[in-house]
Amino acid sequence: MTQLHGAGQRHVQTGEVGIMGIGAARADFENFVSCDRATSATALVGGVLSNFAAGAVVRYPDPDDPTRGVMRVEPQATNHVRSNDGTGAAVGRLDAGGALPTGWTAPFGLPSSAVEVVQIGEDVGLPYIRIRLQGVTTSSSVFIYTEGVGAVAAEDGQLWAQSVYMRLISGSLANISAIRVRPEARASGGTGHSGYAGSDVAIGADWQRCAQGAALADANGAGEISYLVPTIQIASTSGAAIDVTLDIGLPQMELDAVTSPIRTSGAMATRAADVVTTPAPVNGGVFSVVVDFRFSAVQVAGRSARVFDFGGDEGRSLRLQHNGGLNTGDLLLVLHDAPSEGGAVLGVTLGVITAGLWQRAVVVVDGADLRVRLSGEAEVSRSDFALPRSGLHTLALGASHTGTVALVGPLEYRAITVYDRSLSSAEITELVEGAS
């Protein structure tokens, strides 16, 4: 990763790995970044699901390159699966004293004598239920419902995401043609709609988080959607003999996009949003911002997500945002007034965001002159820029400079640097083309 040293680097952030990295071991990390989150949060750290206390910044080694650190910010999310940690479960066959977690419904497609809760445990921080399915199917698929009909209220036009950790423990996938995560929409009274089945999941011995989104619409005339049922589908044929044992961990059903796991123990639970800020005192009207970031998914149409928001006392702010509306998938730099002053006054399209790909953006402001560049794109310049010269003291990440969260799904950062000087075009080129 190319980095610049020398005069004008007013704010250097986080790093045991070079001066720009977000290192997990930097002792003075909280001197640079603060997080206002009212609840705890979780993240996989070294393959273990770890907890972060309320108000703690979520950061961890980059799974793709452990020498680099990553900071994650997320919006608020509610897990509508009421018992995903095993609460209410009991070991045994369902016809002989065994029980699934509270709120789960006995699988469809097998008799209760063919469904056994083998174990209730926890592994690498993941609570799980071990279920054996052994018997002759009575339908073309076996469905495991982690909530009952009517428990998850939903409506047409909403976007939902179902996720669950799974792994294969023993048995055979013979006579099983596919395993899928399948949110099912229902009208009031339980009338069925088509399920939103994703691609077949290749279950193995290692934990895998499987997910599927559902954009709700009455596509088959079954009536207004009222509920969602989070479902795991095990496709087979009616009358087939199956014998397979699966671990099912932390099933989750949430609005919009898949976020980090939210543990529940008999009732829905909500993880508060990350409101992350970092000081950036550059009141002279001349500054540069370099940020490395990636989105886990392209944002929802009609919604935007802030990579950063730099606000001024006069109500005008500079926003680097992923626009899921007018330019779906584009990254925009927007100079924005307070709503009472008419909204956006300048918008510059930088390029297309690719989900899961690290990208670097460089923004340079020098009075009315603006130069910006996104990795993989050409430099864009404007000379009609006018950001207030006062009040530029805080950089908000994933939120507005007033503290309103502006994200649909998770957003990760591994480098943020603010300079109180104008970077040259040569420096911009070096930073962008040297990014990796």
XYZ file of C-alpha atoms in Angstrom:
436
model
C 0.000 0.000 0.000
C 1.443 3.358 -1.047
C 1.596 5.929 1.750
C 2.679 9.546 1.876
C 4.888 10.934 4.605
C 5.814 14.464 5.466
C 4.370 17.904 6.048
C 0.669 18.509 6.071
C -0.406 15.112 7.329
C -2.559 16.494 10.069
C -4.351 13.349 11.083
C -2.822 9.894 10.885
C -5.036 7.050 11.911
C -4.681 3.691 13.557
C -1.852 1.608 12.635
C 0.647 -0.951 13.635
C 1.029 -1.678 9.910
C 2.315 1.496 8.328
C 0.944 4.914 9.117
C -2.346 4.421 7.266
C -3.506 1.016 8.444
C -6.320 0.362 10.887
C -4.301 -1.931 13.100
C -6.004 -4.052 15.734
C -3.140 -3.663 18.240
C -2.603 0.099 18.170
C -2.781 1.149 21.830
C -3.992 4.689 21.144
C -6.634 3.695 18.608
C -9.464 5.304 20.568
C -7.610 8.630 20.474
C -8.341 8.706 16.753
C -11.710 6.981 16.439
C -14.782 7.019 18.663
C -17.934 4.924 18.416
C -21.362 5.713 19.803
C -23.173 2.353 19.823
C -25.657 1.636 22.589
C -25.380 -2.165 22.469
C -22.711 -4.813 22.094
C -21.792 -6.185 18.665
C -20.150 -9.289 17.218
C -17.541 -10.036 14.575
C -15.472 -13.009 13.466
C -11.926 -12.517 14.722
C -9.502 -15.229 13.704
C -12.392 -17.565 12.964
C -13.998 -17.040 16.383
C -17.215 -15.088 16.879
C -16.166 -12.360 19.324
C -18.136 -9.782 21.283
C -17.429 -6.042 21.350
C -18.813 -4.025 24.245
C -21.201 -1.133 23.746
C -19.271 1.881 22.492
C -16.267 -0.186 21.382
C -15.089 0.197 17.803
C -15.359 -3.114 15.943
C -11.954 -3.876 14.457
C -10.112 -7.060 13.560
C -7.356 -8.398 11.275
C -8.301 -8.486 7.606
C -9.146 -12.162 6.862
C -7.545 -11.747 3.424
C -4.344 -10.204 4.818
C -3.832 -10.556 8.610
C -1.038 -7.951 8.522
C -3.726 -5.323 7.953
C -6.487 -4.227 10.270
C -10.121 -3.614 9.394
C -12.726 -1.434 11.073
C -16.403 -2.212 10.473
C -19.466 0.007 10.802
C -23.049 -1.235 10.535
C -26.574 0.151 10.704
C -29.058 -0.834 13.373
C -30.557 -4.278 12.808
C -33.108 -6.502 14.539
C -33.007 -10.295 14.470
C -36.604 -11.500 14.183
C -35.693 -15.119 14.973
C -36.530 -15.212 18.672
C -34.334 -18.116 19.786
C -31.155 -18.647 17.812
C -28.908 -19.675 20.716
C -30.716 -22.903 21.639
C -33.058 -21.477 24.262
C -35.929 -23.909 24.808
C -34.295 -26.835 23.011
C -34.034 -30.306 24.531
C -32.035 -33.334 23.403
C -34.038 -36.249 22.032
C -36.388 -37.255 19.239
C -39.282 -34.878 18.794
C -41.734 -37.685 19.576
C -39.859 -38.688 22.737
C -39.146 -35.542 24.759
C -36.802 -33.744 22.414
C -37.595 -30.144 21.492
C -36.470 -27.505 19.040
C -35.673 -23.973 20.286
C -38.535 -21.724 21.332
C -40.495 -20.488 18.336
C -39.113 -23.032 15.859
C -41.652 -25.242 14.081
C -41.294 -29.000 13.682
C -39.859 -29.777 10.245
C -42.317 -30.398 7.449
C -41.689 -33.449 5.282
C -40.612 -35.923 7.979
C -42.499 -37.523 10.894
C -41.497 -36.302 14.364
C -39.978 -39.715 15.069
C -37.447 -39.024 12.298
C -36.209 -35.710 13.748
C -33.767 -35.749 16.677
C -32.009 -32.963 18.556
C -28.652 -34.648 19.115
C -26.752 -31.855 20.853
C -27.037 -28.254 22.022
C -23.621 -26.640 22.133
C -21.253 -23.841 21.241
C -18.199 -23.844 18.990
C -15.838 -20.943 18.151
C -18.343 -18.614 19.795
C -21.275 -19.961 17.760
C -24.194 -21.496 19.672
C -25.733 -24.298 17.632
C -28.352 -27.038 17.510
C -27.288 -30.425 16.134
C -30.211 -32.042 14.324
C -30.376 -35.531 12.848
C -32.896 -36.184 10.089
C -33.310 -39.950 9.694
C -36.328 -41.439 8.015
C -38.488 -41.572 4.926
C -39.644 -38.246 3.539
C -43.341 -37.502 3.142
C -42.792 -34.617 0.725
C -40.408 -33.564 -2.032
C -38.551 -31.363 0.491
C -37.951 -31.224 4.212
C -38.370 -27.711 5.623
C -36.851 -26.593 8.929
C -38.642 -23.458 10.153
C -36.684 -21.291 12.608
C -39.838 -19.242 13.225
C -43.531 -19.994 12.905
C -46.106 -18.474 10.579
C -47.167 -15.076 11.888
C -44.053 -14.402 13.981
C -42.205 -12.203 11.467
C -44.489 -9.440 10.195
C -43.631 -8.259 6.683
C -45.216 -6.453 3.751
C -44.955 -5.953 0.013
C -42.045 -3.817 -1.103
C -39.738 -4.627 1.800
C -36.289 -6.139 1.413
C -35.370 -8.869 3.901
C -32.302 -11.044 4.427
C -32.131 -14.494 6.003
C -28.849 -16.014 7.163
C -27.715 -19.038 9.146
C -24.480 -20.852 9.970
C -24.485 -24.527 8.936
C -22.112 -27.462 8.721
C -22.387 -31.174 7.945
C -21.568 -33.437 10.885
C -22.314 -36.943 9.661
C -24.527 -39.040 7.463
C -24.935 -38.844 3.744
C -26.327 -36.408 1.215
C -27.581 -39.360 -0.801
C -31.199 -38.729 -1.847
C -30.721 -35.033 -1.000
C -30.522 -32.939 -4.155
C -29.933 -29.533 -2.546
C -29.803 -27.556 0.687
C -31.010 -23.961 0.501
C -31.778 -20.947 2.656
C -35.369 -20.070 1.766
C -37.363 -17.160 3.229
C -41.052 -17.882 2.614
C -43.620 -15.100 2.254
C -47.163 -15.667 3.498
C -50.401 -13.731 3.286
C -52.563 -13.244 6.371
C -53.996 -16.586 7.370
C -50.913 -18.428 6.139
C -51.638 -18.511 2.398
C -48.389 -19.393 0.667
C -46.314 -17.379 -1.758
C -43.331 -18.519 -3.740
C -40.229 -18.909 -1.591
C -37.126 -16.850 -2.287
C -34.673 -19.718 -2.616
C -31.069 -18.907 -3.339
C -28.407 -21.015 -4.962
C -27.735 -24.479 -3.624
C -25.465 -24.443 -0.582
C -22.451 -26.758 -0.578
C -22.436 -27.822 3.073
C -19.180 -29.257 4.401
C -17.437 -29.968 7.680
C -16.564 -26.292 8.271
C -18.959 -23.584 9.374
C -20.479 -21.653 6.511
C -22.769 -18.656 6.805
C -25.458 -19.097 4.182
C -27.727 -16.215 3.227
C -30.556 -15.236 0.929
C -32.273 -11.922 0.282
C -35.972 -11.472 -0.469
C -37.511 -8.452 -2.202
C -41.132 -8.965 -1.249
C -43.790 -8.791 -3.938
C -47.047 -10.619 -4.593
C -45.729 -12.351 -7.686
C -48.208 -15.244 -7.839
C -51.487 -13.627 -6.805
C -51.611 -15.227 -3.366
C -52.615 -11.984 -1.692
C -51.015 -9.182 0.267
C -47.857 -10.347 2.048
C -48.219 -10.269 5.831
C -45.506 -12.581 7.172
C -42.145 -14.150 6.441
C -41.070 -17.592 7.583
C -37.281 -18.181 7.742
C -36.750 -21.656 6.333
C -33.974 -24.128 5.586
C -34.956 -26.339 2.655
C -33.549 -29.841 2.218
C -34.670 -30.877 -1.244
C -35.281 -34.551 -1.928
C -38.107 -36.660 -3.343
C -41.177 -37.934 -1.568
C -40.634 -41.419 -0.162
C -36.835 -41.149 -0.101
C -34.775 -42.470 2.800
C -32.437 -39.835 4.214
C -29.973 -39.826 7.105
C -28.028 -36.628 7.696
C -26.882 -34.690 10.769
C -26.453 -30.915 10.545
C -25.357 -28.186 12.927
C -27.501 -25.060 12.672
C -26.153 -21.906 14.307
C -27.463 -18.381 14.877
C -30.277 -18.200 12.320
C -31.138 -14.574 11.585
C -33.933 -12.725 9.785
C -33.528 -8.971 9.326
C -34.594 -6.102 7.146
C -32.459 -4.850 4.243
C -29.147 -6.727 4.234
C -27.208 -9.396 6.102
C -25.309 -7.910 9.035
C -23.233 -9.390 11.852
C -24.854 -12.121 13.983
C -27.309 -10.981 16.660
C -27.834 -13.515 19.447
C -31.378 -14.078 20.713
C -32.631 -16.004 23.742
C -36.416 -16.172 23.560
C -37.156 -12.726 22.155
C -36.153 -10.602 19.190
C -32.994 -8.571 19.770
C -31.636 -5.372 18.247
C -28.041 -4.311 17.700
C -27.697 -0.537 17.738
C -26.014 1.322 14.902
C -22.339 2.244 14.865
C -21.936 6.013 14.826
C -18.195 6.338 14.226
C -16.338 9.632 14.033
C -12.730 10.712 13.839
C -11.300 14.189 14.488
C -10.115 16.069 11.413
C -9.493 19.747 12.219
C -8.931 21.408 8.831
C -10.705 24.751 9.103
C -8.579 26.480 6.479
C -10.617 25.251 3.525
C -7.675 23.279 2.112
C -7.507 19.557 2.858
C -7.279 16.050 1.407
C -8.948 12.804 2.479
C -7.729 9.322 1.546
C -9.955 6.370 2.431
C -9.809 2.625 1.715
C -13.194 0.921 2.038
C -15.411 -1.899 0.829
C -19.127 -2.612 0.909
C -20.345 -6.130 1.582
C -23.158 -5.612 -0.927
C -24.363 -3.045 -3.426
C -26.789 -0.760 -1.655
C -30.561 -0.938 -1.991
C -32.119 1.057 -4.834
C -33.415 4.371 -3.570
C -31.033 4.390 -0.597
C -27.559 5.842 -0.224
C -24.691 4.991 2.081
C -22.066 7.426 3.366
C -18.435 6.430 3.187
C -17.750 9.692 4.991
C -19.479 12.983 5.733
C -17.489 16.151 6.433
C -19.729 18.896 7.787
C -19.420 22.637 8.270
C -21.008 24.997 10.770
C -23.012 26.668 8.012
C -24.926 23.459 7.353
C -23.167 22.518 4.134
C -21.393 19.165 4.051
C -19.178 17.098 1.775
C -20.400 13.526 1.372
C -18.734 10.568 -0.258
C -21.652 8.228 -0.775
C -22.612 5.054 -2.569
C -25.832 5.872 -4.351
C -28.311 3.053 -4.721
C -30.908 5.231 -6.404
C -30.391 7.450 -9.441
C -27.052 5.866 -10.313
C -27.292 2.364 -8.917
C -23.881 1.137 -7.862
C -22.135 4.484 -8.405
C -19.910 6.272 -5.926
C -20.733 9.965 -5.771
C -19.078 12.945 -4.148
C -21.842 15.328 -3.140
C -21.633 18.868 -1.826
C -24.860 19.162 0.112
C -26.721 22.008 1.805
C -29.031 21.701 4.770
C -32.534 20.652 3.607
C -33.870 24.163 4.146
C -31.330 25.436 1.623
C -32.393 23.171 -1.202
C -30.366 19.958 -0.892
C -27.526 18.915 -3.172
C -25.682 21.723 -4.943
C -22.915 19.703 -6.613
C -22.593 16.040 -7.472
C -19.611 14.288 -9.039
C -19.820 10.654 -10.160
C -16.509 8.916 -9.456
C -17.135 5.377 -10.659
C -18.869 2.089 -9.957
C -18.658 0.329 -6.608
C -18.086 -3.428 -6.652
C -19.391 -5.357 -3.651
C -16.651 -7.125 -1.704
C -13.806 -5.251 -3.432
C -11.441 -2.929 -1.568
C -11.380 0.485 -3.229
C -9.514 3.718 -2.517
C -10.890 7.216 -2.941
C -8.818 10.410 -2.778
C -10.615 13.744 -2.321
C -8.690 17.030 -2.534
C -10.295 20.401 -1.729
C -8.413 23.667 -2.289
C -10.833 26.544 -1.927
C -13.200 26.309 -4.902
C -11.042 23.694 -6.627
C -11.899 20.022 -6.269
C -9.962 16.962 -7.478
C -11.176 13.435 -6.796
C -10.215 9.951 -7.921
C -11.468 6.430 -7.278
C -9.265 3.381 -7.821
C -9.656 2.126 -11.369
C -11.072 5.446 -12.586
C -9.666 8.686 -14.015
C -9.234 11.841 -11.940
C -12.209 14.221 -11.944
C -11.808 17.946 -11.268
C -14.160 20.885 -10.712
C -13.524 24.570 -10.066
C -16.965 25.591 -8.786
C -16.665 24.142 -5.313
C -17.555 26.071 -2.158
C -17.332 24.255 1.156
C -17.445 26.375 4.338
C -14.030 27.076 5.783
C -15.174 26.758 9.387
C -16.523 23.884 11.423
C -14.580 21.204 9.570
C -13.454 19.289 12.604
C -15.133 15.849 12.497
C -15.241 13.142 9.869
C -18.281 10.858 10.253
C -18.002 7.313 8.887
C -21.114 5.527 7.687
C -23.252 8.366 8.987
C -24.046 12.021 8.475
C -21.942 14.628 10.268
C -24.962 15.193 12.544
C -24.895 11.550 13.667
C -27.660 10.032 11.535
C -26.645 6.571 10.339
C -26.677 6.278 6.541
C -26.005 2.623 5.721
C -27.995 -0.367 4.508
C -25.409 -3.080 5.176
C -21.908 -3.411 6.647
C -19.101 -1.110 5.496
C -15.431 -1.827 6.233
C -12.423 0.505 6.334
C -8.732 -0.294 6.454
C -7.210 3.147 5.881
C -8.246 6.718 6.568
C -5.933 9.725 6.455
C -6.750 13.430 6.484
C -4.195 16.028 5.324
C -4.446 19.767 5.944
C -2.948 20.478 2.530
C -3.757 19.904 -1.111
C -2.270 16.733 -2.573
C -0.816 17.114 -6.046
C -2.050 15.137 -9.044
C 1.190 13.166 -8.927
C 0.545 12.276 -5.281
C -3.032 11.292 -6.080
C -1.812 9.024 -8.867
C 0.782 7.472 -6.576
C -1.807 6.821 -3.881
C -4.468 5.371 -6.166
C -2.294 3.335 -8.504
C -0.198 2.083 -5.600
C -3.242 0.898 -3.632
C -3.630 -2.816 -3.077
